Amino acid sequence: MTLIAELRMRAPAARTGWDATRTMRLVLSGAVLFLLLVGANLATPLYAGLQQRLGYGSFGTAVAFASYVVALVGVLVSAGHWSDHLGRRAAMVLAVLLGIAGSAVFASAGSLVQLCAGRALQGMAVGLATGACAAALRELLPHRPEWASRFTLLASSGGVALGPLLGGALALAPGGAAVPFLVHTAALAALLVPLVLVRARPAPQLPAGGRHGRVLAPRSLRGALPAPPARRSFWVAAATGFLSFAVFGYQLALSPGVFARAFGLASPPLLGALAGLTLASSAVSQVLAPAGRRRAPADGPLGLALLAASLAALAWGTATGSPAVLVVASVAAGAGQGTAFRAGFDAVAGSVPAEEHARTVSLLYVVTYLGSAVPVVGLGAIVGAVGLGPAAVGFLCACAAAAALLAATSLPRPARGR
């Protein structure tokens, strides 16, 4: 099936292209989401230098970070279902092209407006890829939905965790802050080759004649909610995602400043590594989860309880400037978040039919990614008023209280007798 036929939403006339193995298709689907999220987080250790070079403050950093999330959420809402009609491969190709454009704009940015434009293009790319990649992995592993959700989460959290480290390291090369984005552009361009050559599978829902434009129109969010039996698990997972991504947003946008003060550092690679500790720990906790073990009902509340305790410790470490507490608490927070979000994601992924997977996952990430925008923009404004330290401590304490409350409300309900 050619890419042009997919984009025109036509049934394949003949089976053409590279007949890749299932393993290779899994790798390609995971690589798209992974690389796009690496690129979206390359800038984390570079914001301090960009602030000085372009002349904007902490609020400008928060706005640049939020422009990515707003664009991502907008695409999830308006185009999260496109891969159901265009085909998974076509949606991934469009996402990679948007990612290339975003990195190219960011590499040449000379103002805050251009930074926001590059971030917005990156957000659109991730938004389009999220549902398509998750659904492709689910279709490639029809009898192992837990592995499909695990691969999706690993690609997501692994890309977010590796981005800051690579961004800081590559920025040391001649060329400075533009180098990470030029390298990322080249990596995405290389990924396009096998994506275009692979023989794509037909879209799950090819439209009837005359309805090509109508099926791509934005859908009602209410219609994307799963059926009532799975709705409680959906909202628990969405609330967990919102909270954990609020923490991630803080770590990626503003925690480098906290680490710089506590450690007395100005090195982008080291600051990127420290800012990515929570995200890396989240990814590792998902890798180390025993394969094939059935999810225990208490996994989510236990993970949230660990997250609450870790955030409280992180607030204390921020207030006292203790490097050891900051490191240990960051790692523990990632472990708690990874356990809780994996439990919630698995519960949702296993409770909806395969044909609704892309739409439901897109809606789940709409709520989740809003946690990276709304709280972080508010925090950026507060930093300008009271300073980084007090604002960070207050934010972390509020997140710790929210995690504790969510842990209590998500405890398994006792079975009712007759």
Coordinates of C-alpha atoms in Angstrom, one line a residue:
M1 CA 0.0 0.0 0.0
T2 CA 1.5 3.3 -1.1
L3 CA 1.7 6.3 1.2
I4 CA -0.3 8.4 -1.3
A5 CA -3.1 5.8 -1.2
E6 CA -3.1 6.0 2.6
L7 CA -3.3 9.8 2.7
R8 CA -6.1 9.7 0.2
M9 CA -7.9 7.1 2.4
R10 CA -8.2 4.6 -0.5
A11 CA -8.2 0.9 -0.3
P12 CA -5.0 -0.7 -1.5
A13 CA -5.0 -1.8 -5.1
A14 CA -2.1 -4.1 -4.7
R15 CA 0.2 -5.1 -1.8
T16 CA 3.5 -3.3 -2.5
G17 CA 6.4 -2.3 -0.4
W18 CA 8.9 -3.8 2.0
D19 CA 7.2 -6.7 3.9
A20 CA 8.9 -6.0 7.2
T21 CA 8.7 -8.5 10.1
R22 CA 6.5 -7.9 13.1
T23 CA 9.7 -7.2 15.2
M24 CA 10.8 -4.5 12.7
R25 CA 7.3 -3.0 12.7
L26 CA 7.4 -2.9 16.5
V27 CA 10.8 -1.2 16.4
L28 CA 9.6 1.4 13.8
S29 CA 6.5 2.2 15.8
G30 CA 8.3 2.6 19.0
A31 CA 11.2 4.5 17.4
V32 CA 8.8 7.2 16.0
L33 CA 7.4 8.0 19.4
F34 CA 10.8 7.7 21.1
L35 CA 12.7 10.0 18.8
L36 CA 9.9 12.6 18.7
L37 CA 9.9 12.8 22.5
V38 CA 13.7 12.9 22.6
G39 CA 13.6 16.0 20.3
A40 CA 10.8 17.6 22.4
N41 CA 13.0 17.5 25.5
L42 CA 16.4 18.4 24.0
A43 CA 16.0 22.0 25.2
T44 CA 15.7 21.3 28.9
P45 CA 19.3 22.0 29.9
L46 CA 19.6 24.8 27.3
Y47 CA 16.9 27.1 28.6
A48 CA 19.2 29.0 31.1
G49 CA 21.6 29.8 28.2
L50 CA 18.8 30.7 25.9
Q51 CA 17.3 33.1 28.5
Q52 CA 20.6 35.0 28.7
R53 CA 21.1 35.0 24.9
L54 CA 17.5 36.0 23.9
G55 CA 16.7 38.1 27.0
Y56 CA 13.7 36.5 28.6
G57 CA 13.0 35.2 32.1
S58 CA 11.5 32.2 33.9
F59 CA 8.0 33.1 32.7
G60 CA 9.3 33.1 29.1
T61 CA 10.7 29.6 29.7
A62 CA 7.3 28.4 31.0
V63 CA 5.5 29.9 28.0
A64 CA 7.9 28.2 25.6
F65 CA 7.4 24.9 27.4
A66 CA 3.7 25.4 27.5
S67 CA 3.4 26.2 23.8
Y68 CA 4.6 22.6 23.1
V69 CA 1.9 21.2 25.4
V70 CA -0.9 23.4 24.1
A71 CA -0.1 22.4 20.5
L72 CA 0.2 18.7 21.5
V73 CA -3.2 18.8 23.3
G74 CA -4.8 20.6 20.4
V75 CA -3.7 17.9 17.9
L76 CA -4.7 15.1 20.3
V77 CA -8.2 16.6 20.5
S78 CA -8.6 17.5 16.8
A79 CA -6.6 14.7 15.1
G80 CA -6.1 11.9 17.6
H81 CA -8.4 9.7 15.6
W82 CA -6.7 10.3 12.2
S83 CA -4.7 7.2 12.2
D84 CA -7.9 5.1 12.3
H85 CA -8.8 6.5 8.9
L86 CA -5.4 7.4 7.3
G87 CA -3.6 4.4 8.5
R88 CA -1.0 4.1 11.3
R89 CA 2.0 4.5 8.9
A90 CA 0.6 7.6 7.2
A91 CA 0.0 9.3 10.5
M92 CA 3.5 8.5 11.7
V93 CA 5.1 9.9 8.5
L94 CA 3.2 13.1 9.0
A95 CA 4.3 13.3 12.6
V96 CA 7.9 12.8 11.6
L97 CA 7.7 15.5 9.0
L98 CA 6.3 17.9 11.6
G99 CA 9.1 16.9 14.0
I100 CA 11.7 17.7 11.4
A101 CA 10.2 21.1 10.9
G102 CA 10.0 21.8 14.6
S103 CA 13.7 20.9 15.2
A104 CA 14.8 23.0 12.2
V105 CA 12.9 26.0 13.5
F106 CA 14.2 25.6 17.0
A107 CA 17.8 25.2 15.8
S108 CA 17.6 28.6 14.0
A109 CA 15.5 30.4 16.6
G110 CA 16.6 34.0 17.4
S111 CA 13.7 35.1 19.6
L112 CA 11.2 33.7 22.1
V113 CA 8.5 33.8 19.4
Q114 CA 10.5 31.5 17.2
L115 CA 11.3 29.2 20.1
C116 CA 7.5 28.9 20.8
A117 CA 6.9 28.2 17.1
G118 CA 9.5 25.4 17.1
R119 CA 8.0 24.0 20.3
A120 CA 4.5 24.1 18.9
L121 CA 5.6 22.1 15.8
Q122 CA 7.2 19.5 18.1
G123 CA 4.0 19.3 20.1
M124 CA 1.9 18.8 17.0
A125 CA 4.3 16.0 15.9
V126 CA 4.1 14.2 19.3
G127 CA 0.3 14.7 19.4
L128 CA -0.2 13.0 16.0
A129 CA 2.2 10.2 16.8
T130 CA 0.9 9.3 20.3
G131 CA -2.4 7.7 19.3
A132 CA -1.0 6.2 16.0
C133 CA 2.1 4.6 17.7
A134 CA 0.1 3.3 20.7
A135 CA -2.6 1.8 18.4
A136 CA 0.1 0.3 16.0
L137 CA 1.8 -1.5 18.9
R138 CA -1.5 -2.8 20.2
E139 CA -2.4 -4.2 16.7
L140 CA 1.0 -5.8 16.4
L141 CA 0.5 -7.5 19.8
P142 CA -3.2 -8.4 19.7
H143 CA -2.9 -11.1 22.4
R144 CA -0.5 -9.2 24.6
P145 CA -2.0 -5.8 25.4
E146 CA 0.1 -5.5 28.5
W147 CA 3.3 -5.7 26.4
A148 CA 1.8 -3.2 23.9
S149 CA 1.1 -0.7 26.8
R150 CA 4.6 -1.4 28.2
F151 CA 6.3 -0.6 24.9
T152 CA 4.2 2.6 24.6
L153 CA 5.2 3.8 28.0
L154 CA 8.8 2.9 27.6
A155 CA 9.1 4.8 24.3
S156 CA 7.4 7.8 25.9
S157 CA 9.3 7.9 29.2
G158 CA 12.6 6.8 27.7
G159 CA 12.4 9.6 25.1
V160 CA 11.5 12.2 27.7
A161 CA 14.3 11.0 30.0
L162 CA 17.0 10.8 27.3
G163 CA 16.2 14.2 25.7
P164 CA 17.7 16.4 28.4
L165 CA 20.9 14.3 28.6
L166 CA 21.5 14.3 24.9
G167 CA 20.6 18.0 24.6
G168 CA 23.2 19.0 27.2
A169 CA 25.9 16.7 25.8
L170 CA 25.5 17.7 22.1
A171 CA 25.4 21.4 23.0
L172 CA 29.1 21.2 23.9
A173 CA 30.0 20.5 20.3
P174 CA 31.1 23.4 18.0
G175 CA 27.9 25.1 17.0
G176 CA 26.4 25.3 20.5
A177 CA 22.7 25.0 21.2
A178 CA 21.8 24.4 17.5
V179 CA 23.7 21.2 17.3
P180 CA 21.2 18.9 19.3
F181 CA 18.4 20.0 17.0
L182 CA 20.4 19.5 13.8
V183 CA 21.4 16.0 14.9
H184 CA 17.8 15.3 15.8
T185 CA 16.6 16.5 12.3
A186 CA 19.1 14.1 10.7
A187 CA 17.9 11.2 12.8
L188 CA 14.2 11.8 12.0
A189 CA 15.1 12.1 8.3
A190 CA 16.9 8.7 8.4
L191 CA 13.8 7.2 10.1
L192 CA 11.6 8.4 7.3
V193 CA 13.3 6.0 4.8
P194 CA 12.1 2.7 6.3
L195 CA 8.7 4.3 7.2
V196 CA 8.0 5.2 3.6
L197 CA 9.3 1.9 2.2
V198 CA 7.5 -0.5 4.6
R199 CA 4.3 -2.1 3.4
A200 CA 1.6 -0.5 5.4
R201 CA -1.5 -2.3 6.7
P202 CA -4.9 -1.0 5.7
A203 CA -6.5 1.6 7.9
P204 CA -8.9 0.1 10.5
Q205 CA -11.8 2.4 9.4
L206 CA -11.7 3.4 5.7
P207 CA -14.4 6.0 5.1
A208 CA -17.3 5.3 2.7
G209 CA -17.5 7.3 -0.5
G210 CA -17.8 11.1 -0.1
R211 CA -17.0 11.1 3.7
H212 CA -13.2 11.5 3.4
G213 CA -13.1 15.0 4.9
R214 CA -15.9 14.4 7.4
V215 CA -14.2 11.5 9.2
L216 CA -11.1 13.7 9.9
A217 CA -13.2 16.4 11.5
P218 CA -12.6 16.9 15.3
R219 CA -14.6 14.4 17.4
S220 CA -16.5 15.2 20.6
L221 CA -14.3 14.4 23.7
R222 CA -17.3 12.9 25.4
G223 CA -17.6 10.3 22.5
A224 CA -14.0 9.3 23.2
L225 CA -14.7 8.3 26.8
P226 CA -14.7 4.5 27.3
A227 CA -17.8 2.7 28.3
P228 CA -19.0 3.1 31.9
P229 CA -17.4 -0.1 33.2
A230 CA -13.9 1.3 32.3
R231 CA -14.7 4.9 33.0
R232 CA -13.5 5.0 36.6
S233 CA -10.1 3.4 35.7
F234 CA -9.8 6.0 32.9
W235 CA -10.3 8.9 35.2
V236 CA -7.9 7.5 37.8
A237 CA -5.3 7.0 35.1
A238 CA -6.0 10.5 33.7
A239 CA -5.6 12.2 37.1
T240 CA -2.4 10.3 37.8
G241 CA -1.1 11.3 34.4
F242 CA -2.0 15.0 35.0
L243 CA -0.3 15.1 38.3
S244 CA 2.8 13.2 37.2
F245 CA 3.3 15.3 34.1
A246 CA 2.9 18.4 36.2
V247 CA 5.9 17.1 38.1
F248 CA 7.7 16.3 34.9
G249 CA 7.0 19.7 33.5
Y250 CA 8.5 21.3 36.6
Q251 CA 11.5 19.0 36.3
L252 CA 12.1 19.8 32.7
A253 CA 11.4 23.5 32.7
L254 CA 12.5 24.9 36.1
S255 CA 14.3 22.3 38.2
P256 CA 17.7 22.9 36.3
G257 CA 17.7 26.3 38.1
V258 CA 17.2 24.5 41.5
F259 CA 19.9 22.0 40.8
A260 CA 22.3 24.7 39.5
R261 CA 22.0 26.5 42.9
A262 CA 22.2 23.4 45.1
F263 CA 25.2 21.9 43.2
G264 CA 26.9 25.2 42.1
L265 CA 26.8 23.9 38.5
A266 CA 26.6 25.6 35.1
S267 CA 27.3 22.6 32.9
P268 CA 24.4 21.8 30.5
P269 CA 25.1 18.1 30.3
L270 CA 25.1 17.7 34.1
L271 CA 22.1 19.9 34.6
G272 CA 20.3 17.9 31.9
A273 CA 21.2 14.6 33.6
L274 CA 19.9 15.9 37.0
A275 CA 16.7 17.3 35.5
G276 CA 16.1 13.9 33.8
L277 CA 16.6 11.8 36.9
T278 CA 12.8 11.5 37.7
L279 CA 12.0 10.6 34.1
A280 CA 14.8 8.1 33.8
S281 CA 13.8 6.5 37.1
S282 CA 10.2 6.3 35.8
A283 CA 11.4 4.5 32.6
V284 CA 13.6 2.1 34.6
S285 CA 10.8 1.2 37.0
Q286 CA 8.7 0.2 34.0
V287 CA 11.6 -1.9 32.5
L288 CA 12.2 -3.7 35.8
A289 CA 8.5 -4.6 36.4
P290 CA 8.3 -8.4 36.2
A291 CA 7.2 -9.5 32.7
G292 CA 3.9 -11.4 32.7
R293 CA 3.0 -10.5 36.3
R294 CA -0.6 -9.6 36.6
R295 CA -1.2 -6.0 37.7
A296 CA -2.1 -5.9 41.4
P297 CA -5.0 -3.6 42.3
A298 CA -2.8 -1.9 44.9
D299 CA 0.0 -1.0 42.4
G300 CA -1.5 2.4 41.6
P301 CA -2.2 3.6 45.2
L302 CA 1.3 2.3 46.3
G303 CA 3.0 4.2 43.5
L304 CA 1.1 7.3 44.3
A305 CA 1.9 7.0 48.0
L306 CA 5.6 6.8 47.1
L307 CA 5.3 9.7 44.8
A308 CA 3.7 11.8 47.5
A309 CA 6.4 11.0 50.0
S310 CA 9.1 11.7 47.4
L311 CA 7.7 15.1 46.5
A312 CA 7.5 16.1 50.1
A313 CA 11.2 15.1 50.4
L314 CA 12.0 17.0 47.2
A315 CA 10.4 20.1 48.6
W316 CA 12.5 19.8 51.8
G317 CA 15.6 19.3 49.8
T318 CA 14.8 22.4 47.7
A319 CA 14.2 24.5 50.8
T320 CA 17.5 23.4 52.4
G321 CA 19.6 23.2 49.3
S322 CA 20.6 19.6 50.0
P323 CA 22.1 17.9 46.9
A324 CA 21.8 14.4 48.3
V325 CA 18.1 14.8 49.2
L326 CA 17.3 16.3 45.8
V327 CA 18.9 13.3 44.0
V328 CA 17.4 10.6 46.1
A329 CA 13.9 12.2 46.1
S330 CA 14.0 12.7 42.3
V331 CA 14.8 9.0 41.8
A332 CA 12.1 7.9 44.2
A333 CA 9.5 10.2 42.7
G334 CA 10.2 8.6 39.2
A335 CA 9.8 5.1 40.6
G336 CA 6.5 6.0 42.2
Q337 CA 5.2 7.8 39.1
G338 CA 6.2 4.9 36.9
T339 CA 4.5 2.3 39.0
A340 CA 1.3 4.4 39.3
F341 CA 1.0 5.5 35.7
R342 CA 1.8 2.0 34.4
A343 CA -0.9 0.5 36.5
G344 CA -3.5 3.1 35.3
F345 CA -2.4 2.9 31.7
D346 CA -2.6 -0.9 31.7
A347 CA -6.1 -0.9 33.3
V348 CA -7.4 1.5 30.6
A349 CA -5.6 -0.3 27.7
G350 CA -7.0 -3.7 28.8
S351 CA -10.5 -2.5 29.2
V352 CA -11.3 -0.9 25.8
P353 CA -11.7 -2.7 22.4
A354 CA -8.8 -2.5 20.0
E355 CA -10.7 -0.4 17.5
E356 CA -11.2 2.3 20.2
H357 CA -7.6 2.2 21.5
A358 CA -6.1 5.1 19.6
R359 CA -9.1 7.4 20.4
T360 CA -9.1 6.5 24.1
V361 CA -5.3 6.7 24.5
S362 CA -5.4 10.1 22.8
L363 CA -8.0 11.4 25.2
L364 CA -6.0 10.0 28.1
Y365 CA -2.9 11.9 27.0
V366 CA -5.0 15.1 26.5
V367 CA -5.6 15.2 30.2
T368 CA -2.1 14.0 31.0
Y369 CA -0.3 16.5 28.9
L370 CA -2.4 19.4 30.3
G371 CA -0.5 18.7 33.5
S372 CA 2.7 19.9 31.8
A373 CA 1.1 23.2 30.6
V374 CA -1.4 24.7 33.0
P375 CA 0.5 24.2 36.4
V376 CA 3.9 25.1 34.8
V377 CA 2.8 28.4 33.3
G378 CA 1.2 29.3 36.6
L379 CA 4.4 28.4 38.4
G380 CA 6.5 30.4 36.0
A381 CA 4.4 33.5 36.8
I382 CA 4.8 32.8 40.6
V383 CA 8.6 32.5 40.2
G384 CA 8.7 36.0 38.8
A385 CA 6.8 37.3 41.9
V386 CA 8.4 35.4 44.8
G387 CA 11.5 33.8 43.4
L388 CA 12.4 30.3 42.2
G389 CA 13.0 28.7 45.6
P390 CA 9.8 29.6 47.4
A391 CA 7.7 28.9 44.3
A392 CA 9.3 25.5 43.8
V393 CA 8.8 24.5 47.4
G394 CA 5.1 25.5 47.4
F395 CA 4.5 23.7 44.1
L396 CA 6.1 20.5 45.2
C397 CA 4.2 20.5 48.5
A398 CA 0.9 21.0 46.6
C399 CA 1.7 18.1 44.3
A400 CA 2.6 15.9 47.3
A401 CA -0.7 16.6 48.9
A402 CA -2.5 15.9 45.6
A403 CA -0.7 12.6 45.2
A404 CA -1.6 11.5 48.7
L405 CA -5.3 12.4 48.1
L406 CA -5.3 10.5 44.8
A407 CA -3.7 7.5 46.4
A408 CA -6.4 7.4 49.1
T409 CA -9.3 7.8 46.6
S410 CA -7.9 5.2 44.1
L411 CA -7.7 2.4 46.7
P412 CA -9.5 -0.8 45.4
R413 CA -13.2 -0.8 46.3
P414 CA -14.3 -3.7 48.6
A415 CA -16.5 -6.2 46.9
R416 CA -20.2 -5.7 47.8
G417 CA -22.2 -8.5 49.1
R418 CA -25.6 -9.4 47.9

